[in-house]
Amino acid sequence: DPNGDIVLVNNDVDGKGKVSIRKLREDLIGAIQETLAHTIFVTGKEDGNIVKGKIGNTTSTFYPDADVESTSVDGFARFVGDAVWATARGHAGSGAGDSGTDRTAPALEAGSGSGNWDIIERLFTLFDTSAITDTDTIDSATYSLRITAKTDNATFNQGLTPTKMVTASNTALAAGDYGSSVNGAAISDAVDLGSISTAVYNDFILNATGLAAIQVAGITKFGAMLSGDQSNTEPTWSGSARSDVTVVLAETAGATSYPKLVVVHSAPTGISPSASLSPSSS
């Protein structure tokens, strides 16, 4: 809200000194309505009558913790240097962060030296999904990111690929998480950066790999890479060119913008589903 009285400033949104300023206002009722409307939109409903004795599904919504984290985290890990593709992509990691309100991650930037790459950055969003009963079946799930800006370099021809990630900690990110997640499997189809919306949530329906990765007894670790990074396909090099998206993180104000995981799950036949009242689900 341009007239809002909550001002969030990130002085290093891209790791190169770019400043991000967001103005918001507090509207508790509006926030609840917006959150519920989005959850209903991504889960949908059956177009049918109520059937006596039929067991329904439970829909749970999860977000990463804001700083200071207690069970989960979001942020980035990155390579920064000047190296050929294989070295840059397979690097152990140069740095990480988990306290900014937003971040230009994932990102990819070519170096000035022919064929070299200066930056590869990966997004991490962890969710405490332990509120899901461990005997439940995961029926479907949607991973959502609110993106405020993007750089779509035509030479690179990149997409955004939601991905399984690996971290050493559940509540903090470290440089080494970059290297640990280098071969993360895609949990949804890649979306071309040209088709990414910068006005609303971008929703990604999880594939079988993504559904199987949801941890009913712990922390689900998702994130995103640019498609060339995830598939290990080196883009056509163009000196100092860049592709990226800027993602709103949980440190911003209001859960209407947080990274979000909506899971539809059901109890085994003969067991009635129950709704969790934990702070991380609704």
C-alpha positions as a Markdown table, in Angstrom:
| # | Residue | x | y | z |
|---|---|---|---|---|
| 1 | Asp | 0.0 | 0.0 | 0.0 |
| 2 | Pro | 1.7 | 3.3 | -1.1 |
| 3 | Asn | 0.0 | 5.0 | 1.8 |
| 4 | Gly | 0.9 | 2.4 | 4.4 |
| 5 | Asp | 2.7 | 3.3 | 7.6 |
| 6 | Ile | 4.8 | 0.1 | 7.7 |
| 7 | Val | 8.0 | 0.6 | 5.8 |
| 8 | Leu | 10.3 | -2.3 | 5.1 |
| 9 | Val | 13.8 | -1.6 | 3.7 |
| 10 | Asn | 16.2 | -4.2 | 2.4 |
| 11 | Asn | 19.5 | -2.5 | 1.6 |
| 12 | Asp | 21.0 | -5.5 | -0.2 |
| 13 | Val | 18.2 | -7.4 | -2.0 |
| 14 | Asp | 20.5 | -8.8 | -4.7 |
| 15 | Gly | 23.8 | -9.0 | -2.9 |
| 16 | Lys | 25.1 | -6.0 | -4.9 |
| 17 | Gly | 23.7 | -3.2 | -2.9 |
| 18 | Lys | 20.2 | -2.9 | -4.6 |
| 19 | Val | 17.7 | -1.3 | -2.2 |
| 20 | Ser | 14.1 | -2.6 | -1.9 |
| 21 | Ile | 11.5 | -0.5 | -0.1 |
| 22 | Arg | 8.0 | -1.9 | 0.5 |
| 23 | Lys | 5.1 | 0.0 | 2.2 |
| 24 | Leu | 2.3 | -2.0 | 3.9 |
| 25 | Arg | -0.6 | -1.3 | 6.2 |
| 26 | Glu | -2.1 | -3.6 | 8.9 |
| 27 | Asp | -5.6 | -5.0 | 8.0 |
| 28 | Leu | -6.2 | -8.1 | 10.0 |
| 29 | Ile | -9.6 | -8.9 | 8.4 |
| 30 | Gly | -8.4 | -8.2 | 4.9 |
| 31 | Ala | -5.3 | -10.4 | 5.5 |
| 32 | Ile | -7.5 | -13.4 | 6.7 |
| 33 | Gln | -9.8 | -13.0 | 3.7 |
| 34 | Glu | -7.0 | -12.8 | 1.2 |
| 35 | Thr | -5.2 | -15.8 | 2.7 |
| 36 | Leu | -8.4 | -17.9 | 2.7 |
| 37 | Ala | -9.3 | -16.9 | -0.8 |
| 38 | His | -5.9 | -18.0 | -2.1 |
| 39 | Thr | -6.0 | -21.3 | -0.3 |
| 40 | Ile | -9.5 | -22.0 | -1.6 |
| 41 | Phe | -8.4 | -21.0 | -5.1 |
| 42 | Val | -5.4 | -23.5 | -5.2 |
| 43 | Thr | -7.3 | -26.4 | -3.6 |
| 44 | Gly | -10.6 | -26.1 | -5.4 |
| 45 | Lys | -13.5 | -28.4 | -4.6 |
| 46 | Glu | -15.5 | -31.2 | -6.0 |
| 47 | Asp | -18.6 | -30.3 | -7.8 |
| 48 | Gly | -20.9 | -32.8 | -6.1 |
| 49 | Asn | -23.3 | -33.4 | -3.3 |
| 50 | Ile | -22.5 | -34.3 | 0.2 |
| 51 | Val | -22.4 | -38.1 | 0.6 |
| 52 | Lys | -23.4 | -39.6 | 4.0 |
| 53 | Gly | -20.5 | -41.5 | 5.6 |
| 54 | Lys | -17.9 | -40.2 | 3.1 |
| 55 | Ile | -14.6 | -39.2 | 4.7 |
| 56 | Gly | -13.4 | -35.8 | 3.6 |
| 57 | Asn | -10.0 | -34.2 | 3.2 |
| 58 | Thr | -8.1 | -31.8 | 5.5 |
| 59 | Thr | -6.3 | -28.8 | 4.0 |
| 60 | Ser | -3.3 | -27.5 | 5.9 |
| 61 | Thr | -1.4 | -24.3 | 5.1 |
| 62 | Phe | 2.3 | -23.8 | 6.0 |
| 63 | Tyr | 4.7 | -20.9 | 6.0 |
| 64 | Pro | 8.4 | -20.6 | 6.9 |
| 65 | Asp | 9.3 | -19.0 | 10.2 |
| 66 | Ala | 10.3 | -15.3 | 10.2 |
| 67 | Asp | 13.6 | -14.4 | 11.8 |
| 68 | Val | 14.2 | -15.3 | 14.7 |
| 69 | Glu | 13.4 | -18.9 | 13.5 |
| 70 | Ser | 12.1 | -21.6 | 15.7 |
| 71 | Thr | 11.3 | -24.6 | 13.4 |
| 72 | Ser | 11.9 | -23.5 | 9.8 |
| 73 | Val | 13.6 | -20.9 | 7.7 |
| 74 | Asp | 13.7 | -19.2 | 4.3 |
| 75 | Gly | 16.4 | -17.3 | 2.4 |
| 76 | Phe | 19.2 | -18.0 | -0.1 |
| 77 | Ala | 22.6 | -19.6 | -0.7 |
| 78 | Arg | 24.9 | -18.6 | -3.5 |
| 79 | Phe | 28.1 | -18.9 | -5.5 |
| 80 | Val | 29.9 | -15.6 | -6.1 |
| 81 | Gly | 33.1 | -15.6 | -8.2 |
| 82 | Asp | 34.3 | -15.8 | -11.8 |
| 83 | Ala | 34.4 | -19.4 | -13.0 |
| 84 | Val | 33.3 | -21.7 | -15.8 |
| 85 | Trp | 29.8 | -23.2 | -15.6 |
| 86 | Ala | 30.8 | -26.6 | -14.1 |
| 87 | Thr | 32.9 | -24.9 | -11.4 |
| 88 | Ala | 30.3 | -22.2 | -10.5 |
| 89 | Arg | 27.4 | -24.6 | -10.4 |
| 90 | Gly | 29.2 | -27.4 | -8.5 |
| 91 | His | 30.8 | -25.0 | -6.0 |
| 92 | Ala | 30.6 | -25.7 | -2.3 |
| 93 | Gly | 29.0 | -22.2 | -1.8 |
| 94 | Ser | 30.2 | -18.7 | -1.2 |
| 95 | Gly | 27.5 | -17.3 | 1.2 |
| 96 | Ala | 23.9 | -17.4 | 2.4 |
| 97 | Gly | 21.3 | -15.3 | 4.2 |
| 98 | Asp | 18.0 | -15.9 | 6.0 |
| 99 | Ser | 17.0 | -12.5 | 7.5 |
| 100 | Gly | 16.0 | -10.3 | 4.5 |
| 101 | Thr | 12.4 | -9.3 | 3.7 |
| 102 | Asp | 12.9 | -10.2 | 0.1 |
| 103 | Arg | 15.7 | -11.6 | -2.2 |
| 104 | Thr | 16.6 | -11.8 | -5.9 |
| 105 | Ala | 16.8 | -15.5 | -5.8 |
| 106 | Pro | 17.1 | -17.7 | -7.7 |
| 107 | Ala | 19.5 | -15.7 | -9.9 |
| 108 | Leu | 22.1 | -16.3 | -12.6 |
| 109 | Glu | 24.6 | -13.7 | -13.8 |
| 110 | Ala | 27.3 | -14.1 | -16.5 |
| 111 | Gly | 30.8 | -12.7 | -15.9 |
| 112 | Ser | 32.6 | -10.2 | -18.0 |
| 113 | Gly | 35.2 | -12.8 | -19.0 |
| 114 | Ser | 34.1 | -14.9 | -21.9 |
| 115 | Gly | 32.2 | -18.1 | -20.8 |
| 116 | Asn | 32.6 | -17.4 | -17.1 |
| 117 | Trp | 29.8 | -17.0 | -14.5 |
| 118 | Asp | 29.8 | -14.6 | -11.6 |
| 119 | Ile | 26.7 | -15.5 | -9.6 |
| 120 | Ile | 24.4 | -18.5 | -9.2 |
| 121 | Glu | 21.8 | -18.1 | -6.4 |
| 122 | Arg | 19.3 | -20.6 | -5.1 |
| 123 | Leu | 16.1 | -20.0 | -3.1 |
| 124 | Phe | 15.3 | -22.0 | 0.1 |
| 125 | Thr | 11.9 | -22.2 | 1.8 |
| 126 | Leu | 11.4 | -24.7 | 4.6 |
| 127 | Phe | 8.1 | -25.7 | 6.1 |
| 128 | Asp | 7.3 | -27.4 | 9.4 |
| 129 | Thr | 4.8 | -29.9 | 8.1 |
| 130 | Ser | 4.8 | -32.1 | 11.3 |
| 131 | Ala | 1.2 | -31.2 | 12.1 |
| 132 | Ile | 0.1 | -33.6 | 9.3 |
| 133 | Thr | -0.9 | -36.9 | 10.9 |
| 134 | Asp | 1.7 | -39.4 | 10.0 |
| 135 | Thr | -0.9 | -42.0 | 8.8 |
| 136 | Asp | -2.5 | -39.5 | 6.4 |
| 137 | Thr | -2.3 | -39.8 | 2.6 |
| 138 | Ile | -1.0 | -36.7 | 0.8 |
| 139 | Asp | -3.6 | -36.2 | -1.9 |
| 140 | Ser | -2.3 | -33.0 | -3.5 |
| 141 | Ala | -0.2 | -29.9 | -2.7 |
| 142 | Thr | 0.5 | -26.4 | -4.1 |
| 143 | Tyr | 3.7 | -24.4 | -3.6 |
| 144 | Ser | 3.3 | -20.7 | -3.9 |
| 145 | Leu | 5.7 | -17.8 | -4.2 |
| 146 | Arg | 4.9 | -14.1 | -4.3 |
| 147 | Ile | 7.3 | -12.4 | -6.8 |
| 148 | Thr | 7.7 | -8.7 | -6.9 |
| 149 | Ala | 10.2 | -8.3 | -9.8 |
| 150 | Lys | 12.0 | -10.3 | -12.4 |
| 151 | Thr | 14.9 | -9.9 | -14.9 |
| 152 | Asp | 14.1 | -12.0 | -17.9 |
| 153 | Asn | 17.1 | -12.2 | -20.2 |
| 154 | Ala | 16.2 | -13.5 | -23.6 |
| 155 | Thr | 19.6 | -14.9 | -24.3 |
| 156 | Phe | 19.6 | -17.0 | -21.2 |
| 157 | Asn | 16.0 | -18.3 | -21.9 |
| 158 | Gln | 15.4 | -19.3 | -18.2 |
| 159 | Gly | 12.5 | -20.7 | -16.3 |
| 160 | Leu | 11.7 | -20.9 | -12.6 |
| 161 | Thr | 11.9 | -24.5 | -11.3 |
| 162 | Pro | 10.6 | -25.4 | -7.8 |
| 163 | Thr | 13.0 | -27.9 | -6.3 |
| 164 | Lys | 13.8 | -30.2 | -3.4 |
| 165 | Met | 16.5 | -28.7 | -1.3 |
| 166 | Val | 19.0 | -29.9 | 1.3 |
| 167 | Thr | 20.1 | -27.9 | 4.4 |
| 168 | Ala | 22.4 | -28.6 | 7.3 |
| 169 | Ser | 20.0 | -26.9 | 9.7 |
| 170 | Asn | 16.2 | -26.5 | 9.9 |
| 171 | Thr | 16.4 | -22.9 | 11.2 |
| 172 | Ala | 19.4 | -21.3 | 9.6 |
| 173 | Leu | 21.0 | -21.2 | 6.1 |
| 174 | Ala | 24.7 | -21.6 | 5.4 |
| 175 | Ala | 27.0 | -21.3 | 2.4 |
| 176 | Gly | 27.3 | -25.1 | 2.2 |
| 177 | Asp | 23.6 | -25.5 | 1.6 |
| 178 | Tyr | 24.3 | -24.2 | -1.9 |
| 179 | Gly | 26.5 | -27.2 | -2.7 |
| 180 | Ser | 24.3 | -29.7 | -0.9 |
| 181 | Ser | 21.3 | -28.8 | -3.1 |
| 182 | Val | 23.1 | -28.8 | -6.5 |
| 183 | Asn | 21.2 | -31.8 | -7.8 |
| 184 | Gly | 17.8 | -31.0 | -6.2 |
| 185 | Ala | 14.9 | -32.8 | -8.1 |
| 186 | Ala | 12.2 | -30.7 | -9.6 |
| 187 | Ile | 8.9 | -30.8 | -7.6 |
| 188 | Ser | 6.8 | -29.1 | -10.2 |
| 189 | Asp | 7.1 | -28.0 | -13.9 |
| 190 | Ala | 9.4 | -25.1 | -14.7 |
| 191 | Val | 7.6 | -21.9 | -15.6 |
| 192 | Asp | 9.2 | -19.6 | -18.2 |
| 193 | Leu | 10.3 | -16.3 | -16.6 |
| 194 | Gly | 8.2 | -14.4 | -19.2 |
| 195 | Ser | 5.1 | -16.1 | -17.8 |
| 196 | Ile | 5.9 | -15.3 | -14.2 |
| 197 | Ser | 3.5 | -12.8 | -12.6 |
| 198 | Thr | 4.8 | -10.0 | -10.4 |
| 199 | Ala | 1.4 | -9.0 | -9.0 |
| 200 | Val | 0.0 | -12.1 | -7.3 |
| 201 | Tyr | 1.1 | -15.5 | -6.0 |
| 202 | Asn | 2.7 | -17.8 | -8.6 |
| 203 | Asp | 1.3 | -21.3 | -7.9 |
| 204 | Phe | 3.1 | -24.5 | -8.6 |
| 205 | Ile | 1.2 | -27.8 | -8.4 |
| 206 | Leu | 3.4 | -30.5 | -7.0 |
| 207 | Asn | 4.3 | -33.6 | -9.0 |
| 208 | Ala | 4.8 | -37.1 | -7.5 |
| 209 | Thr | 8.4 | -36.2 | -6.5 |
| 210 | Gly | 7.1 | -33.1 | -4.6 |
| 211 | Leu | 4.3 | -35.0 | -2.9 |
| 212 | Ala | 6.7 | -37.7 | -1.7 |
| 213 | Ala | 9.1 | -35.1 | -0.3 |
| 214 | Ile | 6.5 | -33.7 | 2.1 |
| 215 | Gln | 7.6 | -34.7 | 5.6 |
| 216 | Val | 4.6 | -35.6 | 7.8 |
| 217 | Ala | 6.9 | -36.0 | 10.8 |
| 218 | Gly | 9.3 | -33.1 | 10.3 |
| 219 | Ile | 10.5 | -30.3 | 8.0 |
| 220 | Thr | 9.7 | -30.1 | 4.3 |
| 221 | Lys | 12.6 | -28.5 | 2.4 |
| 222 | Phe | 11.6 | -26.9 | -0.9 |
| 223 | Gly | 13.0 | -24.0 | -2.9 |
| 224 | Ala | 13.7 | -22.9 | -6.4 |
| 225 | Met | 16.5 | -22.7 | -9.0 |
| 226 | Leu | 16.6 | -21.2 | -12.4 |
| 227 | Ser | 15.9 | -24.0 | -14.9 |
| 228 | Gly | 19.4 | -24.1 | -16.4 |
| 229 | Asp | 20.9 | -24.5 | -12.9 |
| 230 | Gln | 18.4 | -27.2 | -11.9 |
| 231 | Ser | 18.9 | -29.2 | -15.1 |
| 232 | Asn | 22.6 | -28.5 | -15.4 |
| 233 | Thr | 22.1 | -26.9 | -18.8 |
| 234 | Glu | 24.5 | -24.0 | -19.4 |
| 235 | Pro | 22.7 | -21.0 | -20.9 |
| 236 | Thr | 24.0 | -19.2 | -23.9 |
| 237 | Trp | 26.6 | -16.9 | -22.4 |
| 238 | Ser | 26.2 | -13.1 | -22.7 |
| 239 | Gly | 28.7 | -10.9 | -20.9 |
| 240 | Ser | 27.4 | -9.5 | -17.6 |
| 241 | Ala | 23.8 | -10.4 | -18.5 |
| 242 | Arg | 21.5 | -11.5 | -15.7 |
| 243 | Ser | 18.2 | -13.4 | -15.0 |
| 244 | Asp | 16.5 | -13.5 | -11.7 |
| 245 | Val | 13.3 | -13.2 | -9.7 |
| 246 | Thr | 12.7 | -11.3 | -6.5 |
| 247 | Val | 10.8 | -13.4 | -3.9 |
| 248 | Val | 9.0 | -12.0 | -0.8 |
| 249 | Leu | 10.2 | -13.9 | 2.3 |
| 250 | Ala | 8.7 | -14.5 | 5.7 |
| 251 | Glu | 10.6 | -11.6 | 7.3 |
| 252 | Thr | 8.2 | -9.2 | 5.5 |
| 253 | Ala | 5.0 | -8.1 | 7.3 |
| 254 | Gly | 1.9 | -10.3 | 6.9 |
| 255 | Ala | 1.4 | -13.9 | 5.9 |
| 256 | Thr | -0.5 | -12.9 | 2.8 |
| 257 | Ser | 3.0 | -12.6 | 1.0 |
| 258 | Tyr | 5.0 | -15.4 | 2.6 |
| 259 | Pro | 6.2 | -18.5 | 0.7 |
| 260 | Lys | 3.3 | -20.9 | 1.1 |
| 261 | Leu | 2.7 | -24.6 | 1.0 |
| 262 | Val | -0.9 | -25.8 | 0.9 |
| 263 | Val | -1.4 | -29.6 | 1.5 |
| 264 | Val | -4.6 | -31.6 | 1.0 |
| 265 | His | -4.4 | -34.8 | 2.9 |
| 266 | Ser | -6.8 | -37.5 | 4.0 |
| 267 | Ala | -7.1 | -40.1 | 6.8 |
| 268 | Pro | -7.1 | -43.8 | 6.0 |
| 269 | Thr | -10.6 | -45.3 | 5.5 |
| 270 | Gly | -12.4 | -45.6 | 8.8 |
| 271 | Ile | -10.5 | -42.8 | 10.5 |
| 272 | Ser | -12.1 | -39.4 | 10.7 |
| 273 | Pro | -9.8 | -36.5 | 9.7 |
| 274 | Ser | -9.0 | -33.9 | 12.3 |
| 275 | Ala | -8.0 | -30.3 | 11.8 |
| 276 | Ser | -4.7 | -29.2 | 13.3 |
| 277 | Leu | -4.7 | -26.0 | 15.4 |
| 278 | Ser | -0.9 | -25.5 | 15.3 |
| 279 | Pro | 0.3 | -22.0 | 14.4 |
| 280 | Ser | 1.8 | -23.2 | 11.1 |
| 281 | Ser | -1.4 | -24.7 | 9.7 |
| 282 | Ser | -5.0 | -23.7 | 9.1 |
